[in-house]
Coordinates of N, CA and C and ligand atoms in Angstrom, one line a residue:
X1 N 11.1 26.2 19.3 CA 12.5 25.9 19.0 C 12.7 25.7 17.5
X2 N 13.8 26.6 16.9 CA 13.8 26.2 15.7 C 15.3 25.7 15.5
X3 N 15.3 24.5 14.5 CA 16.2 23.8 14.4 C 16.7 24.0 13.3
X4 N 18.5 24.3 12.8 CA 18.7 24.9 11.8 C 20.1 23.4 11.4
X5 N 19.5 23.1 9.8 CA 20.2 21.9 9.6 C 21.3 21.5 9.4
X6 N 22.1 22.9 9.4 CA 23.5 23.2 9.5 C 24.7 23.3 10.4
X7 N 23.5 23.0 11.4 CA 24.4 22.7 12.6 C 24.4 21.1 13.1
X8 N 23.5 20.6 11.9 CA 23.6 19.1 12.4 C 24.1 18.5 11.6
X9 N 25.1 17.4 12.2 CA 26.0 16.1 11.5 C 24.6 15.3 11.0
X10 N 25.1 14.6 10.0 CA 24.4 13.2 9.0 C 23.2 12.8 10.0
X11 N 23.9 12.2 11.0 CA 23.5 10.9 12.1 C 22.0 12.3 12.7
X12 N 22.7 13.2 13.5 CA 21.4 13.9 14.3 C 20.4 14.1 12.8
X13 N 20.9 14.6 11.7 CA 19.6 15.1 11.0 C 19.1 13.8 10.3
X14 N 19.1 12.5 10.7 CA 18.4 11.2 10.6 C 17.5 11.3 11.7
X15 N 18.2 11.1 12.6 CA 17.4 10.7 13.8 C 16.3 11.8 14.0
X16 N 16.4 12.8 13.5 CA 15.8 13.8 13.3 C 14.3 14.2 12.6
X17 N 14.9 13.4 11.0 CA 14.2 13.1 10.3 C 12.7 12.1 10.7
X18 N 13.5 10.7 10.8 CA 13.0 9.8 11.0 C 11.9 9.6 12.0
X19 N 12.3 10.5 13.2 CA 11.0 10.8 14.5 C 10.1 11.7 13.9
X20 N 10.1 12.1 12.8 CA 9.3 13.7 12.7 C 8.4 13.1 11.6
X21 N 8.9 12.2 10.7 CA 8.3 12.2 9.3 C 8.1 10.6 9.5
X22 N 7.0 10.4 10.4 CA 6.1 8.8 10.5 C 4.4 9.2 10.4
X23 N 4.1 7.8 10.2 CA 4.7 6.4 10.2 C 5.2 5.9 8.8
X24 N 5.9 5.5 8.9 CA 6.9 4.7 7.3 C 6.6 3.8 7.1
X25 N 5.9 3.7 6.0 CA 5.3 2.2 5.4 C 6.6 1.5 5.5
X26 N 7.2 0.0 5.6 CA 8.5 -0.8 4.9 C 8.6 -1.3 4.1
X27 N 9.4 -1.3 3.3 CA 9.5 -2.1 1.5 C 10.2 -3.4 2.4
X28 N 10.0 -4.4 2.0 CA 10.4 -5.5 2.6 C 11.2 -5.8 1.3
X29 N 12.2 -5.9 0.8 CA 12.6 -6.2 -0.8 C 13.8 -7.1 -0.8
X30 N 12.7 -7.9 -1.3 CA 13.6 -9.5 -1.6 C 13.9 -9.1 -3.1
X31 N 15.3 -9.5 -3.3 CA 16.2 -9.4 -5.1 C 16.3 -10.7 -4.6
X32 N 17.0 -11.0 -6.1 CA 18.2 -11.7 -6.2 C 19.5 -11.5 -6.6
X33 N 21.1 -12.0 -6.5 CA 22.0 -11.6 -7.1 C 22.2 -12.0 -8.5
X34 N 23.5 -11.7 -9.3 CA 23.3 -12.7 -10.6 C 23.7 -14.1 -10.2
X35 N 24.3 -14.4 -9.1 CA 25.2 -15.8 -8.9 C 23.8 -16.5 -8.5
X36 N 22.6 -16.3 -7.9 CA 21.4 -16.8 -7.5 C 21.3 -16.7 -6.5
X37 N 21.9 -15.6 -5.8 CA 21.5 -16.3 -4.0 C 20.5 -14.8 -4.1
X38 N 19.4 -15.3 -2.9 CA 18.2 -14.8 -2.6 C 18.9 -13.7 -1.3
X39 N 18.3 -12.2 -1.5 CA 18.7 -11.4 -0.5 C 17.3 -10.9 -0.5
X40 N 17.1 -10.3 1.2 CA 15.9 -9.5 2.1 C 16.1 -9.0 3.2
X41 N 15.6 -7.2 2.8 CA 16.1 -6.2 3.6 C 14.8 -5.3 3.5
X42 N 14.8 -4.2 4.9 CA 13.3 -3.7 5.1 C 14.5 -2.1 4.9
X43 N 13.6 -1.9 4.2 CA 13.7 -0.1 3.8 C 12.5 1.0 4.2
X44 N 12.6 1.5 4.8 CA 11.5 2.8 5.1 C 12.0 4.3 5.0
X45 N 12.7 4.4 3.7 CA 12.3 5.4 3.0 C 12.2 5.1 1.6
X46 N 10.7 4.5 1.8 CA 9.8 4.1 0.9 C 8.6 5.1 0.4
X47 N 8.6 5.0 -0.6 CA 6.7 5.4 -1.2 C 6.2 5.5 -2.5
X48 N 4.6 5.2 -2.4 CA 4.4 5.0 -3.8 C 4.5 6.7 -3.9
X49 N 4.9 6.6 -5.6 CA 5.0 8.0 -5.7 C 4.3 8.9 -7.1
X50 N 3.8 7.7 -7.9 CA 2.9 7.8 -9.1 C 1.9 6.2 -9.4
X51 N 0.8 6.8 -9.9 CA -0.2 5.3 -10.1 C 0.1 5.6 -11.5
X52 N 0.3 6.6 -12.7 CA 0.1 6.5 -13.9 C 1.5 7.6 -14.1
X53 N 2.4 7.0 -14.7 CA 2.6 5.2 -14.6 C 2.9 4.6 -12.8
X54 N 2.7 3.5 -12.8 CA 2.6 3.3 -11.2 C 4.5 2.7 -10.8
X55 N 4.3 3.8 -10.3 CA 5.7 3.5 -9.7 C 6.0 3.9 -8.0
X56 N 7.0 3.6 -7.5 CA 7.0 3.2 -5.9 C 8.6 3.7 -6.3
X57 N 9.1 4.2 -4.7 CA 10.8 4.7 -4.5 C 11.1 4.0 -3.4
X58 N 12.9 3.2 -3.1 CA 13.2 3.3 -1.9 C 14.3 4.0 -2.1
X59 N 14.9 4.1 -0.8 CA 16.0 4.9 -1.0 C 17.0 4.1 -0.2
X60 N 17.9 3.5 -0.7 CA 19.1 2.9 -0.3 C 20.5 3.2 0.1
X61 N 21.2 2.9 1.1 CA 22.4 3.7 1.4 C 23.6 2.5 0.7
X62 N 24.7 3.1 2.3 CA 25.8 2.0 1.8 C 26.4 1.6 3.0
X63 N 27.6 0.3 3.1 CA 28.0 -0.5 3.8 C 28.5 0.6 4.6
X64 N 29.0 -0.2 5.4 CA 30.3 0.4 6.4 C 31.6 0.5 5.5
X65 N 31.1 -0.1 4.4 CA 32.6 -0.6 3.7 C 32.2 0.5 2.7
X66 N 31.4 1.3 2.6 CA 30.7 2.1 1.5 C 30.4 1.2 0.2
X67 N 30.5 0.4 0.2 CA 30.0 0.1 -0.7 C 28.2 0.0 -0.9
X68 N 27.7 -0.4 -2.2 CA 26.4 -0.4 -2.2 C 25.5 -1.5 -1.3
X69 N 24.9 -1.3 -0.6 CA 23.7 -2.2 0.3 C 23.5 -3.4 -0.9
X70 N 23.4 -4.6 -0.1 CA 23.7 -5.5 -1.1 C 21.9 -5.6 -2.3
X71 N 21.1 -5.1 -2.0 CA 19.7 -4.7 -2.5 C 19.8 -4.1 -3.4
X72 N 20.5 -2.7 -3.1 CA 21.0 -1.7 -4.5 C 22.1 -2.5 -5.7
X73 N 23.1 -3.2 -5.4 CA 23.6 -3.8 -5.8 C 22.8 -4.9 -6.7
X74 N 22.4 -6.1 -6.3 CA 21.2 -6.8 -6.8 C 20.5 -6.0 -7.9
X75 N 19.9 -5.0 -7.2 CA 18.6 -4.1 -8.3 C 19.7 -4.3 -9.8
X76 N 20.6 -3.0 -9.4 CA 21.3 -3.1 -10.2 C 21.5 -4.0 -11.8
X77 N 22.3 -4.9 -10.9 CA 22.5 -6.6 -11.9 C 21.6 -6.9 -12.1
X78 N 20.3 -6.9 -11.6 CA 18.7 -8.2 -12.4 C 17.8 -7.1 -12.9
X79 N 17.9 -5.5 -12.4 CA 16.9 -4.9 -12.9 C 15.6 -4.6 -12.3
X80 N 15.5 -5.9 -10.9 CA 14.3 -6.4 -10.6 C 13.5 -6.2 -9.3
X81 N 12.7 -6.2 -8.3 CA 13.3 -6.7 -7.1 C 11.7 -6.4 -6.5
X82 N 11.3 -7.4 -5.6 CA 9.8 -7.2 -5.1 C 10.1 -6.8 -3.4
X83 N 8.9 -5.9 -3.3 CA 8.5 -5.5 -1.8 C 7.3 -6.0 -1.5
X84 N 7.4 -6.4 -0.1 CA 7.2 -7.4 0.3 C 6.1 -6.9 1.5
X85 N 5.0 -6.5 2.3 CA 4.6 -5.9 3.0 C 4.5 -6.3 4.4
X86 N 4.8 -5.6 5.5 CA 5.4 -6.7 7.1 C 4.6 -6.2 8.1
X87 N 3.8 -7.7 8.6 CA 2.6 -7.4 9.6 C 3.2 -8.2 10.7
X88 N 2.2 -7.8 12.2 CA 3.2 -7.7 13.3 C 3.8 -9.3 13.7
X89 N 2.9 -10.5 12.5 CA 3.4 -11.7 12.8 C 5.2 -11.9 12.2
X90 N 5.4 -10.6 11.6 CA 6.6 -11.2 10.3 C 7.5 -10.3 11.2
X91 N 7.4 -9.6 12.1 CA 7.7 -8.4 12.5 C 9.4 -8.5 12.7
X92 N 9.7 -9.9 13.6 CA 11.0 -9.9 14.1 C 11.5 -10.8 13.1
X93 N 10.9 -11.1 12.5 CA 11.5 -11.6 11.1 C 12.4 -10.6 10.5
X94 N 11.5 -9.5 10.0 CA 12.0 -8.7 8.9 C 13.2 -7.8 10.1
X95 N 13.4 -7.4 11.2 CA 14.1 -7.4 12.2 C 15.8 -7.9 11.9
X96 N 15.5 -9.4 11.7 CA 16.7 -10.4 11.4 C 17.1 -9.8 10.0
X97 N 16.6 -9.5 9.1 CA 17.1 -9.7 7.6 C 17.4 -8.0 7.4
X98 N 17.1 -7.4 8.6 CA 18.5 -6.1 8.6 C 19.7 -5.9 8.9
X99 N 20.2 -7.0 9.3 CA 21.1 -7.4 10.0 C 22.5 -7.2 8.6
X100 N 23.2 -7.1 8.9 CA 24.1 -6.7 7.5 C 24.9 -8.4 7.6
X101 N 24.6 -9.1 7.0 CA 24.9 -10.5 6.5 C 25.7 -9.9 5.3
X102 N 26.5 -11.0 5.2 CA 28.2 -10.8 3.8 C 26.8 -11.2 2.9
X103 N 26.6 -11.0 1.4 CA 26.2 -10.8 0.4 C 25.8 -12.4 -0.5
X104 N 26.9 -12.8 0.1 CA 26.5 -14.5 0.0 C 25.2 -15.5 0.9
X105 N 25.2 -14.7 1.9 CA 24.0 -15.3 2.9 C 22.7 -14.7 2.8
X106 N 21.9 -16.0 2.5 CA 20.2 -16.2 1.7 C 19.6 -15.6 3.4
X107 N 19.0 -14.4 3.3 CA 18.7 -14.0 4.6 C 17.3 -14.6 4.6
X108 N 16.8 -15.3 3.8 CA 15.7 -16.0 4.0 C 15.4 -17.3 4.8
X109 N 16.9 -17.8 4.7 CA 17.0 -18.7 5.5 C 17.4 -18.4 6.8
X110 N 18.1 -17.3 7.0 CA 18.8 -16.7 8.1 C 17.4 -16.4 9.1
X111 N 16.2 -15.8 8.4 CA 15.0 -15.6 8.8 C 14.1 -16.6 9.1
X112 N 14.0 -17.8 8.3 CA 13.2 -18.7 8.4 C 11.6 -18.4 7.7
X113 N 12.5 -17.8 6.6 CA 11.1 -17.4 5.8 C 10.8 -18.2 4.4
X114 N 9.7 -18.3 3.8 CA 9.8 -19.4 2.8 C 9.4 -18.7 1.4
X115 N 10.4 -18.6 0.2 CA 10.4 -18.0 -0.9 C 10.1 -18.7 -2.1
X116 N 9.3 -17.7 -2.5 CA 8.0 -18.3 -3.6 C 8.1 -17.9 -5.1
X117 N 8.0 -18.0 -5.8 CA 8.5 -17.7 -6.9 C 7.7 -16.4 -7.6
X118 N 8.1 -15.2 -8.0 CA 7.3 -14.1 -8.9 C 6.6 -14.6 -9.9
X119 N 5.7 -14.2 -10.7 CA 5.3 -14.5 -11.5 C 5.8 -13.6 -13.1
X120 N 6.5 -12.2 -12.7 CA 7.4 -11.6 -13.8 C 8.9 -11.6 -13.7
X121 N 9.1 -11.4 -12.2 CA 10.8 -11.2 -12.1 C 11.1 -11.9 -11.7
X122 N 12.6 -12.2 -11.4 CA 13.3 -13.5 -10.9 C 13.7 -13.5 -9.2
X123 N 13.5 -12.5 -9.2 CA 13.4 -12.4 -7.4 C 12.3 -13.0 -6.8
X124 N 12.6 -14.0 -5.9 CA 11.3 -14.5 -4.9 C 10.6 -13.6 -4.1
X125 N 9.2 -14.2 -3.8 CA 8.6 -13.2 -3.0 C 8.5 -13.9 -1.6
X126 N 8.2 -12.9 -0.5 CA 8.0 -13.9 0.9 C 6.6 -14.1 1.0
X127 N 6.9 -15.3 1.3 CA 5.0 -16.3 1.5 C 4.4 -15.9 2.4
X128 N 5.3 -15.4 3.5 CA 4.5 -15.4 5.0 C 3.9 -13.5 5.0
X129 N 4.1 -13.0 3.9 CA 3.8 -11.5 3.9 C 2.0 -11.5 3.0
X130 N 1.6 -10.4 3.4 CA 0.3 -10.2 2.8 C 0.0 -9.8 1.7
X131 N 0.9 -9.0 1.0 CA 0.9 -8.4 -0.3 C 2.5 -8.5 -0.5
X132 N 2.5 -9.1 -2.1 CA 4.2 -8.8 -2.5 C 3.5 -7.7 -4.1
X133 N 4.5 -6.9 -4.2 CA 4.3 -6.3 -5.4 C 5.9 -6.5 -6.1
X134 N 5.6 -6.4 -7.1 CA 6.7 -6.9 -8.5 C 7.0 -6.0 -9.1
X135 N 8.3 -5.6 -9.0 CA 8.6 -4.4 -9.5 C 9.9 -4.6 -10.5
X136 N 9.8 -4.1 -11.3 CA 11.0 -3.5 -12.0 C 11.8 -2.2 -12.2
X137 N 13.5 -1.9 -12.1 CA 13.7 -1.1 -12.1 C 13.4 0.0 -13.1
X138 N 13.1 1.3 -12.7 CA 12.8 2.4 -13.6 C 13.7 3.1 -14.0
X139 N 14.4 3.4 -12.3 CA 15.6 4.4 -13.1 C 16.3 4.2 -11.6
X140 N 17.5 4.7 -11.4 CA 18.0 4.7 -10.5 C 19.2 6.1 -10.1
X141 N 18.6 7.1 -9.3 CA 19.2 7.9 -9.3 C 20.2 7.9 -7.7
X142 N 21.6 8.8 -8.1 CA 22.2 8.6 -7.1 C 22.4 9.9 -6.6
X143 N 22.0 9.9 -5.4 CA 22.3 11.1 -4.6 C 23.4 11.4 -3.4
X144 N 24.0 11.8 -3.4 CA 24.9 11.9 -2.5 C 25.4 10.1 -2.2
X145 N 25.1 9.8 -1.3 CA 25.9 8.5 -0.8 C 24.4 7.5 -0.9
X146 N 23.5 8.1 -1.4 CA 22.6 7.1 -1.5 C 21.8 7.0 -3.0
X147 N 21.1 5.4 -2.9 CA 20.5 4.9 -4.1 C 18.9 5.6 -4.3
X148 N 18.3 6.6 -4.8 CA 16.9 6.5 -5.4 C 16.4 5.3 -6.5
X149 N 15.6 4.5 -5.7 CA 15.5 3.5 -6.9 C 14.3 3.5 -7.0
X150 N 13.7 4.0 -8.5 CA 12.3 4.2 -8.8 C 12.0 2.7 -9.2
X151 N 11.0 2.1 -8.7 CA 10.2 0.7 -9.3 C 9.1 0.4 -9.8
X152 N 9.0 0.1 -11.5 CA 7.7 0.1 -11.6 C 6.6 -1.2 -11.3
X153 N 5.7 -0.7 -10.8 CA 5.2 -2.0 -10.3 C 4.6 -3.1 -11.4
X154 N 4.9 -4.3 -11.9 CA 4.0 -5.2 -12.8 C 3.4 -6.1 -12.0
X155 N 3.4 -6.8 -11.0 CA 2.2 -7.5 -10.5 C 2.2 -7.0 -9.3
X156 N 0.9 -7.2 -8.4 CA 0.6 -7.3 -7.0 C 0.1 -8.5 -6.7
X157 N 0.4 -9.3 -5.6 CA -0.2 -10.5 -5.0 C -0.9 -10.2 -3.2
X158 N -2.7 -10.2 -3.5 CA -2.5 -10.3 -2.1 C -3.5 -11.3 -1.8
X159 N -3.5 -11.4 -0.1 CA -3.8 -12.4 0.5 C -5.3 -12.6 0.5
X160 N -6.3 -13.7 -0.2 CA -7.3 -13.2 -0.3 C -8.4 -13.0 0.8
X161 N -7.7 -13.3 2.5 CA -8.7 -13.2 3.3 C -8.4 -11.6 4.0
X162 N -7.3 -10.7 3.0 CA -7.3 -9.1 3.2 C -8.3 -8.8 2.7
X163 N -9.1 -8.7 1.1 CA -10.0 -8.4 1.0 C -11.5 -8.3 1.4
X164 N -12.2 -6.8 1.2 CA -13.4 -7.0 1.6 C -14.6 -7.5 0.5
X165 N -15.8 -7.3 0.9 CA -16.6 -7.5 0.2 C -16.7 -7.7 -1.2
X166 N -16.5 -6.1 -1.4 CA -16.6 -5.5 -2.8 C -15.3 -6.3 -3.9
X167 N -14.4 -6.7 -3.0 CA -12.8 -7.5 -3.7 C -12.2 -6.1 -3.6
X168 N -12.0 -5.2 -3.1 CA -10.9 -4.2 -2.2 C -10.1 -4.6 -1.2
X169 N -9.1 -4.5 -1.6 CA -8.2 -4.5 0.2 C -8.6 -3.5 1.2
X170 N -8.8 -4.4 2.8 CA -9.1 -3.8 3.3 C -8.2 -3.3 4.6
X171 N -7.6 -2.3 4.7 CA -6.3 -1.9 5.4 C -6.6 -1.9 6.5
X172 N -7.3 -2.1 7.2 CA -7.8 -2.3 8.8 C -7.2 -4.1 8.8
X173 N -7.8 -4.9 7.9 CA -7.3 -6.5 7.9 C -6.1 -6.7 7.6
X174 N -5.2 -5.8 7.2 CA -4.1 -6.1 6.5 C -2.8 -5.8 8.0
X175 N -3.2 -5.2 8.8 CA -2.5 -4.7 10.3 C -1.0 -4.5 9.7
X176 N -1.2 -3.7 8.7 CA 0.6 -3.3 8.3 C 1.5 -2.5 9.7
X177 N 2.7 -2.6 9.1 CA 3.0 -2.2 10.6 C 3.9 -0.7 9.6
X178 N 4.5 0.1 10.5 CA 4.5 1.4 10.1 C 6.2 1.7 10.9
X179 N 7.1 2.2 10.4 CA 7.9 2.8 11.3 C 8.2 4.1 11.7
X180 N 8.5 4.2 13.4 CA 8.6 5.4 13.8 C 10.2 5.3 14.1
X181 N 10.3 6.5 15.1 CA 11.6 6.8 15.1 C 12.4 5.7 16.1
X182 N 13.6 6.0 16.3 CA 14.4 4.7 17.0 C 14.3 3.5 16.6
X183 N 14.0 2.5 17.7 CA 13.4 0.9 17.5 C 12.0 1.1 17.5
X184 N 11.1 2.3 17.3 CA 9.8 1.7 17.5 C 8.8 1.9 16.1
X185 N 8.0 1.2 16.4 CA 7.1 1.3 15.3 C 5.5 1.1 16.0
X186 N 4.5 0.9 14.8 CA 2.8 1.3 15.3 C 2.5 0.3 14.3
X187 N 1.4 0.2 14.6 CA 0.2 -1.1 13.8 C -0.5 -0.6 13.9
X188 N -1.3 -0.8 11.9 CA -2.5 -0.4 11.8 C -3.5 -1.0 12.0
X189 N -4.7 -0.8 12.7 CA -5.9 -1.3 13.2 C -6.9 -0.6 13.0
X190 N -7.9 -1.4 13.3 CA -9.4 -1.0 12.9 C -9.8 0.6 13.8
X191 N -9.2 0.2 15.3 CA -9.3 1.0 16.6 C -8.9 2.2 15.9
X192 N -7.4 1.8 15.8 CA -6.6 3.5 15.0 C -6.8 4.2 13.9
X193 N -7.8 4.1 13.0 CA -8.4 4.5 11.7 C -9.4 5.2 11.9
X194 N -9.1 6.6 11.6 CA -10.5 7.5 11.7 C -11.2 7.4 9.9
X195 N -12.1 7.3 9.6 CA -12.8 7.7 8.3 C -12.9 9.5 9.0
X196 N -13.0 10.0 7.8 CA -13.0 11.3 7.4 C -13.3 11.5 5.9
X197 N -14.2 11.7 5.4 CA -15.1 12.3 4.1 C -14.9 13.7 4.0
X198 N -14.7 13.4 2.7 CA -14.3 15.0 2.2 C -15.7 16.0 2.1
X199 N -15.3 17.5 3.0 CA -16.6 18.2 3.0 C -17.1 18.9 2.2
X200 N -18.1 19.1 1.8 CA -18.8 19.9 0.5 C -18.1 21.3 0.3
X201 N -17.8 21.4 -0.9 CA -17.2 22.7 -1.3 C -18.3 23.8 -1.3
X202 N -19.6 23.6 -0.4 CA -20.7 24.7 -0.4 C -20.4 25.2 1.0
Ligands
FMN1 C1 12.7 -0.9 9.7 C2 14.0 -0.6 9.0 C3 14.0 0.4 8.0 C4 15.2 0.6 7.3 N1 15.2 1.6 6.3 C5 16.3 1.8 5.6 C6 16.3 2.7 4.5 O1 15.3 3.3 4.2 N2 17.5 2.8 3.8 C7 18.6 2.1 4.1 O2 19.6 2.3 3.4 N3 18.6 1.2 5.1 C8 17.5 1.0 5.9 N4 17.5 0.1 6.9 C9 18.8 -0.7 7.1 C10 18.9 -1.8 6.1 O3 17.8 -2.7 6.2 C11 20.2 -2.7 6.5 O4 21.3 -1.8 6.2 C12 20.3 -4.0 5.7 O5 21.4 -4.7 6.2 C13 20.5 -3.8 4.2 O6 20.6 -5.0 3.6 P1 21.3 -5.4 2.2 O7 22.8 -5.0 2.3 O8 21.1 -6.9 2.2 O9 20.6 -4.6 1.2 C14 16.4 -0.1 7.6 C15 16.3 -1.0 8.7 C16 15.1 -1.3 9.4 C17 15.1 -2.3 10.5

């Protein structure tokens, strides 16, 4: 069957999308606004997309009201904004803080999550996550009805009983969770990880 994209509205060539192109890392990205109140929202159309210079994309939409996601907005006014990484303990956490709350409401509290302070930017990070990375805005391009927001990374924080031996993170310990299409999603595990070594060019 081939599927031709012109015959599909917005909504099918999401749903479309989304089932076909997993698993989706989630940016878990706590800003701040300029008034100070703390915002956190899970984005999975995320990825790193350069190490030199090291930079990471999400891609942000808009309200019902069209206006900008209160995240894009935030970026915006502080420049700033950390992702946050969500394992299956934080799971229905990060669940709650997609919830489209008015722009005033600290979804960290809404969550019951506890925010810690960056060590570059002014946005908090979440404590109960295994890695937060610290990003600053790079550029922010707009595409159609949505935000490309390139972030360069300035710190990473992770948890030190992720790492292994050598002081590497070890992604089997870290059970990130991944999204697929609809409500569902996968966990990474030791079980689900094939090693595969690259074969001799002889
Ligand atoms: C797992 C997950 C992934 C999501 N990915 C995106 C995304 O990539 N882009 C987007 O605009 N919204 C995405 N959403 C919806 C936003 O999280 C939701 O609209 C949220 O209310 C935005 O919050 P804000 O207005 O505080 O920024 C996703 C939701 C979930 C649960």
């Amino acid at each position: 069957m081939e599927i031709d994209l012109k015959n599909l509205d917005a909504k099918q060539i999401y749903k479309l999308m989304t089932s076909i192109i997993v698993p989706r890392p989630i940016a878990w990205v706590s800003t701040i606004s300029k008034d100070g109140v703390y915002n956190l929202a899970p984005f999975s159309y995320f990825a790193g997309i350069s190490s030199d210079p090291p930079l990471l994309l999400i891609s942000v939409g808009r309200k019902d009201t069209k206006e900008k996601k209160d995240t894009w907005q935030n970026i915006e006014e502080t420049g700033e904004f950390v992702v946050n990484m969500v394992t299956k303990e934080i799971l229905e956490k990060m669940n709650i803080t997609a919830l489209p709350f008015d722009r005033e409401i600290d979804e960290f509290e809404k969550a019951g999550l506890t925010p810690v302070p960056s060590s570059v930017v002014r946005a908090p990070r979440v404590k109960e996550a295994p890695v937060n990375i610290e990003c600053k805005s790079f550029e922010i391009i707009q595409i159609g009805k949505m935000g490309i927001i390139l972030g360069e990374i300035l710190k990473v924080h992770v948890k030190e009983d992720i790492l292994n031996e050598k002081g590497y993170v070890d992604t089997t310990k870290l059970q990130i969770i991944g999204r697929l299409g609809g409500a569902n999603y996968c966990i990474i595990t030791e079980e689900n990880t094939i090693e595969l070594k690259r074969p001799d060019k002889r």
